[in-house]
Amino acid sequence: MLLRTLIPAALLLAACSGPADAPAGESVIEVKDAFIVKPAEGRDVAAGGLMAYVTGAPVELVGASTDVADRVELHTMTMEDNVMQMRQVESFTVSEGEPVVLQRGGNHLMLFGVDPAIAIGDTVDLSLEFRDSDGTSQTLVTSADVKGLGD
Ligand SMILES: [Cu+2]
C-alpha cells in the first residue's frame, strides 16, 4: 500500500524536473555535437553522430527519432575478416567519465527514409531516449547539424 502511493509521486517528480534542477542521485544527461549527414543524391539512408555524457548513475541510450527520417537505428561498426560490418544494437551505455561517442566510422546513428529536402547547414531536432537502471525514461531533444558527405 505504501509503495503504491510512493511510486507515482516519484515518477511525477522525475517527469517534471529538467536536468538543471534534477534531484540528487538522478542521472543528468548532456548531449553535444549531434549531426546527421545528408544522403548522397538519390539515396535516403544517412549516418549520424553525437556525444552523450552523464553525471550520476549510468544510463542507456535506447532510441532516437527525428521528423526528417522515418526511422533511426543505433549501429555498431566492427572489423570482421577485414570487412567493416554494421550491426543494429538495442542500446549504448553512457557512464560517468565514459561518454557515448557516435561518429562516422565507429558506433553511429543510422537514419532511414531521410527527407530529401534537408540541406547542408540546416539544423534539425533529434530526440533521444535514455533509460536508467530502474527503467525510468528521459527524452532529450538536441539539435543536429546537417553535414555534407565529406565534412
Ligand atoms: Cu549503420
PDB file of C-alpha atoms and ligand atoms in Angstrom:
ATOM      1  CA  MET A   1       0.000   0.000   0.000  1.00  0.00           C
ATOM      2  CA  LEU A   2       2.731   2.412   0.967  1.00  0.00           C
ATOM      3  CA  LEU A   3       4.687   1.594  -2.218  1.00  0.00           C
ATOM      4  CA  ARG A   4       1.644   2.210  -4.385  1.00  0.00           C
ATOM      5  CA  THR A   5       1.306   5.738  -3.137  1.00  0.00           C
ATOM      6  CA  LEU A   6       5.037   6.454  -3.296  1.00  0.00           C
ATOM      7  CA  ILE A   7       5.816   5.264  -6.827  1.00  0.00           C
ATOM      8  CA  PRO A   8       3.506   7.582  -8.777  1.00  0.00           C
ATOM      9  CA  ALA A   9       4.793  10.548  -6.789  1.00  0.00           C
ATOM     10  CA  ALA A  10       8.399   9.650  -7.627  1.00  0.00           C
ATOM     11  CA  LEU A  11       7.600   9.258 -11.320  1.00  0.00           C
ATOM     12  CA  LEU A  12       5.827  12.579 -11.378  1.00  0.00           C
ATOM     13  CA  LEU A  13       8.828  14.284  -9.847  1.00  0.00           C
ATOM     14  CA  ALA A  14      11.178  12.765 -12.435  1.00  0.00           C
ATOM     15  CA  ALA A  15       8.910  13.790 -15.288  1.00  0.00           C
ATOM     16  CA  CYS A  16       8.636  17.380 -14.138  1.00  0.00           C
ATOM     17  CA  SER A  17      12.241  18.243 -13.424  1.00  0.00           C
ATOM     18  CA  GLY A  18      14.699  19.255 -16.105  1.00  0.00           C
ATOM     19  CA  PRO A  19      18.402  18.388 -15.959  1.00  0.00           C
ATOM     20  CA  ALA A  20      19.279  21.693 -14.268  1.00  0.00           C
ATOM     21  CA  ASP A  21      17.259  21.059 -11.117  1.00  0.00           C
ATOM     22  CA  ALA A  22      17.349  17.266 -11.081  1.00  0.00           C
ATOM     23  CA  PRO A  23      17.150  15.840  -7.569  1.00  0.00           C
ATOM     24  CA  ALA A  24      20.316  14.381  -6.059  1.00  0.00           C
ATOM     25  CA  GLY A  25      21.015  10.840  -7.219  1.00  0.00           C
ATOM     26  CA  GLU A  26      19.345  11.258 -10.569  1.00  0.00           C
ATOM     27  CA  SER A  27      21.385  10.926 -13.762  1.00  0.00           C
ATOM     28  CA  VAL A  28      21.964  14.208 -15.546  1.00  0.00           C
ATOM     29  CA  ILE A  29      22.486  13.710 -19.264  1.00  0.00           C
ATOM     30  CA  GLU A  30      24.154  16.104 -21.660  1.00  0.00           C
ATOM     31  CA  VAL A  31      24.320  15.689 -25.431  1.00  0.00           C
ATOM     32  CA  LYS A  32      26.724  17.627 -27.644  1.00  0.00           C
ATOM     33  CA  ASP A  33      27.836  17.880 -31.247  1.00  0.00           C
ATOM     34  CA  ALA A  34      24.917  15.995 -32.784  1.00  0.00           C
ATOM     35  CA  PHE A  35      24.938  15.785 -36.560  1.00  0.00           C
ATOM     36  CA  ILE A  36      23.448  13.903 -39.458  1.00  0.00           C
ATOM     37  CA  VAL A  37      24.982  13.503 -42.877  1.00  0.00           C
ATOM     38  CA  LYS A  38      22.891  14.499 -45.867  1.00  0.00           C
ATOM     39  CA  PRO A  39      22.499  11.371 -48.000  1.00  0.00           C
ATOM     40  CA  ALA A  40      24.059  11.220 -51.445  1.00  0.00           C
ATOM     41  CA  GLU A  41      21.797  12.224 -54.335  1.00  0.00           C
ATOM     42  CA  GLY A  42      19.070   9.641 -54.830  1.00  0.00           C
ATOM     43  CA  ARG A  43      19.718   7.862 -51.507  1.00  0.00           C
ATOM     44  CA  ASP A  44      17.696   8.175 -48.317  1.00  0.00           C
ATOM     45  CA  VAL A  45      19.981   6.493 -45.787  1.00  0.00           C
ATOM     46  CA  ALA A  46      22.305   8.583 -43.660  1.00  0.00           C
ATOM     47  CA  ALA A  47      24.683   8.264 -40.743  1.00  0.00           C
ATOM     48  CA  GLY A  48      24.600  10.497 -37.709  1.00  0.00           C
ATOM     49  CA  GLY A  49      26.529  11.042 -34.543  1.00  0.00           C
ATOM     50  CA  LEU A  50      26.706  12.762 -31.174  1.00  0.00           C
ATOM     51  CA  MET A  51      28.466  12.808 -27.832  1.00  0.00           C
ATOM     52  CA  ALA A  52      26.419  11.847 -24.765  1.00  0.00           C
ATOM     53  CA  TYR A  53      27.665  12.416 -21.218  1.00  0.00           C
ATOM     54  CA  VAL A  54      26.108  11.524 -17.903  1.00  0.00           C
ATOM     55  CA  THR A  55      26.677  12.759 -14.377  1.00  0.00           C
ATOM     56  CA  GLY A  56      25.441  10.288 -11.796  1.00  0.00           C
ATOM     57  CA  ALA A  57      24.302   6.728 -12.409  1.00  0.00           C
ATOM     58  CA  PRO A  58      24.845   5.135 -15.854  1.00  0.00           C
ATOM     59  CA  VAL A  59      22.020   5.306 -18.384  1.00  0.00           C
ATOM     60  CA  GLU A  60      21.295   3.520 -21.635  1.00  0.00           C
ATOM     61  CA  LEU A  61      20.679   5.307 -24.904  1.00  0.00           C
ATOM     62  CA  VAL A  62      17.826   3.176 -26.194  1.00  0.00           C
ATOM     63  CA  GLY A  63      16.465   5.073 -29.172  1.00  0.00           C
ATOM     64  CA  ALA A  64      16.417   8.136 -31.346  1.00  0.00           C
ATOM     65  CA  SER A  65      13.971   9.788 -33.693  1.00  0.00           C
ATOM     66  CA  THR A  66      13.656  12.859 -35.850  1.00  0.00           C
ATOM     67  CA  ASP A  67      10.983  14.467 -38.001  1.00  0.00           C
ATOM     68  CA  VAL A  68      13.285  14.299 -41.023  1.00  0.00           C
ATOM     69  CA  ALA A  69      13.663  10.500 -41.095  1.00  0.00           C
ATOM     70  CA  ASP A  70      11.249   7.577 -40.952  1.00  0.00           C
ATOM     71  CA  ARG A  71      13.427   5.579 -38.577  1.00  0.00           C
ATOM     72  CA  VAL A  72      16.657   5.948 -36.618  1.00  0.00           C
ATOM     73  CA  GLU A  73      18.662   2.912 -35.506  1.00  0.00           C
ATOM     74  CA  LEU A  74      21.679   2.507 -33.232  1.00  0.00           C
ATOM     75  CA  HIS A  75      24.527   0.783 -35.069  1.00  0.00           C
ATOM     76  CA  THR A  76      27.938  -0.575 -34.175  1.00  0.00           C
ATOM     77  CA  MET A  77      30.754  -0.785 -36.673  1.00  0.00           C
ATOM     78  CA  THR A  78      33.359  -3.515 -36.323  1.00  0.00           C
ATOM     79  CA  MET A  79      36.041  -5.017 -38.500  1.00  0.00           C
ATOM     80  CA  GLU A  80      35.391  -8.688 -39.239  1.00  0.00           C
ATOM     81  CA  ASP A  81      37.669 -10.590 -41.637  1.00  0.00           C
ATOM     82  CA  ASN A  82      38.918  -7.262 -42.969  1.00  0.00           C
ATOM     83  CA  VAL A  83      35.389  -6.141 -43.797  1.00  0.00           C
ATOM     84  CA  MET A  84      33.575  -3.360 -41.946  1.00  0.00           C
ATOM     85  CA  GLN A  85      30.324  -4.715 -40.540  1.00  0.00           C
ATOM     86  CA  MET A  86      27.414  -2.642 -39.244  1.00  0.00           C
ATOM     87  CA  ARG A  87      25.015  -4.105 -36.751  1.00  0.00           C
ATOM     88  CA  GLN A  88      21.911  -2.740 -35.113  1.00  0.00           C
ATOM     89  CA  VAL A  89      22.045  -2.804 -31.301  1.00  0.00           C
ATOM     90  CA  GLU A  90      19.390  -2.248 -28.643  1.00  0.00           C
ATOM     91  CA  SER A  91      21.297   0.354 -26.683  1.00  0.00           C
ATOM     92  CA  PHE A  92      24.568   2.038 -25.803  1.00  0.00           C
ATOM     93  CA  THR A  93      25.606   2.527 -22.187  1.00  0.00           C
ATOM     94  CA  VAL A  94      26.637   6.004 -21.052  1.00  0.00           C
ATOM     95  CA  SER A  95      28.635   6.112 -17.801  1.00  0.00           C
ATOM     96  CA  GLU A  96      30.180   8.979 -15.912  1.00  0.00           C
ATOM     97  CA  GLY A  97      33.624   9.523 -17.459  1.00  0.00           C
ATOM     98  CA  GLU A  98      32.725   7.218 -20.360  1.00  0.00           C
ATOM     99  CA  PRO A  99      30.628   9.189 -22.805  1.00  0.00           C
ATOM    100  CA  VAL A 100      28.996   7.547 -25.770  1.00  0.00           C
ATOM    101  CA  VAL A 101      30.692   8.718 -28.932  1.00  0.00           C
ATOM    102  CA  LEU A 102      28.708   8.124 -32.095  1.00  0.00           C
ATOM    103  CA  GLN A 103      30.516   9.069 -35.291  1.00  0.00           C
ATOM    104  CA  ARG A 104      31.186   8.053 -38.854  1.00  0.00           C
ATOM    105  CA  GLY A 105      33.490   5.012 -38.982  1.00  0.00           C
ATOM    106  CA  GLY A 106      32.530   3.928 -35.458  1.00  0.00           C
ATOM    107  CA  ASN A 107      29.368   3.364 -33.491  1.00  0.00           C
ATOM    108  CA  HIS A 108      26.779   5.598 -35.115  1.00  0.00           C
ATOM    109  CA  LEU A 109      23.176   6.525 -35.686  1.00  0.00           C
ATOM    110  CA  MET A 110      21.653   5.238 -38.917  1.00  0.00           C
ATOM    111  CA  LEU A 111      18.740   7.147 -40.375  1.00  0.00           C
ATOM    112  CA  PHE A 112      16.358   5.611 -42.902  1.00  0.00           C
ATOM    113  CA  GLY A 113      13.874   7.405 -45.108  1.00  0.00           C
ATOM    114  CA  VAL A 114      15.645  10.736 -44.777  1.00  0.00           C
ATOM    115  CA  ASP A 115      13.721  13.743 -46.111  1.00  0.00           C
ATOM    116  CA  PRO A 116      15.471  14.813 -49.344  1.00  0.00           C
ATOM    117  CA  ALA A 117      14.611  18.453 -48.570  1.00  0.00           C
ATOM    118  CA  ILE A 118      17.187  18.771 -45.773  1.00  0.00           C
ATOM    119  CA  ALA A 119      20.147  20.907 -46.767  1.00  0.00           C
ATOM    120  CA  ILE A 120      23.732  21.074 -45.592  1.00  0.00           C
ATOM    121  CA  GLY A 121      23.945  23.715 -42.870  1.00  0.00           C
ATOM    122  CA  ASP A 122      20.385  23.104 -41.610  1.00  0.00           C
ATOM    123  CA  THR A 123      19.797  22.134 -38.020  1.00  0.00           C
ATOM    124  CA  VAL A 124      17.151  19.539 -37.237  1.00  0.00           C
ATOM    125  CA  ASP A 125      15.683  18.313 -33.967  1.00  0.00           C
ATOM    126  CA  LEU A 126      16.912  14.923 -32.832  1.00  0.00           C
ATOM    127  CA  SER A 127      15.029  13.293 -29.999  1.00  0.00           C
ATOM    128  CA  LEU A 128      16.972  10.831 -27.844  1.00  0.00           C
ATOM    129  CA  GLU A 129      15.516   8.358 -25.380  1.00  0.00           C
ATOM    130  CA  PHE A 130      17.578   7.315 -22.373  1.00  0.00           C
ATOM    131  CA  ARG A 131      16.641   4.764 -19.731  1.00  0.00           C
ATOM    132  CA  ASP A 132      18.142   4.379 -16.293  1.00  0.00           C
ATOM    133  CA  SER A 133      18.610   1.134 -14.358  1.00  0.00           C
ATOM    134  CA  ASP A 134      15.139   1.251 -12.771  1.00  0.00           C
ATOM    135  CA  GLY A 135      13.509   1.707 -16.176  1.00  0.00           C
ATOM    136  CA  THR A 136      12.734   5.410 -15.947  1.00  0.00           C
ATOM    137  CA  SER A 137      12.929   7.103 -19.344  1.00  0.00           C
ATOM    138  CA  GLN A 138      14.286  10.540 -20.100  1.00  0.00           C
ATOM    139  CA  THR A 139      13.784  12.079 -23.513  1.00  0.00           C
ATOM    140  CA  LEU A 140      16.210  14.735 -24.553  1.00  0.00           C
ATOM    141  CA  VAL A 141      15.834  16.850 -27.678  1.00  0.00           C
ATOM    142  CA  THR A 142      19.024  18.168 -29.191  1.00  0.00           C
ATOM    143  CA  SER A 143      19.670  19.983 -32.424  1.00  0.00           C
ATOM    144  CA  ALA A 144      21.727  18.177 -35.027  1.00  0.00           C
ATOM    145  CA  ASP A 145      23.722  19.906 -37.775  1.00  0.00           C
ATOM    146  CA  VAL A 146      23.221  18.612 -41.288  1.00  0.00           C
ATOM    147  CA  LYS A 147      26.650  17.967 -42.787  1.00  0.00           C
ATOM    148  CA  GLY A 148      27.864  17.024 -46.219  1.00  0.00           C
ATOM    149  CA  LEU A 149      29.305  13.606 -47.006  1.00  0.00           C
ATOM    150  CA  GLY A 150      32.889  14.838 -46.897  1.00  0.00           C
ATOM    151  CA  ASP A 151      32.575  17.250 -43.954  1.00  0.00           C
TER     152      ASP A 151
HETATM  153 CU    CU B   1      24.859   1.881 -39.897  1.00  0.00          CU
END
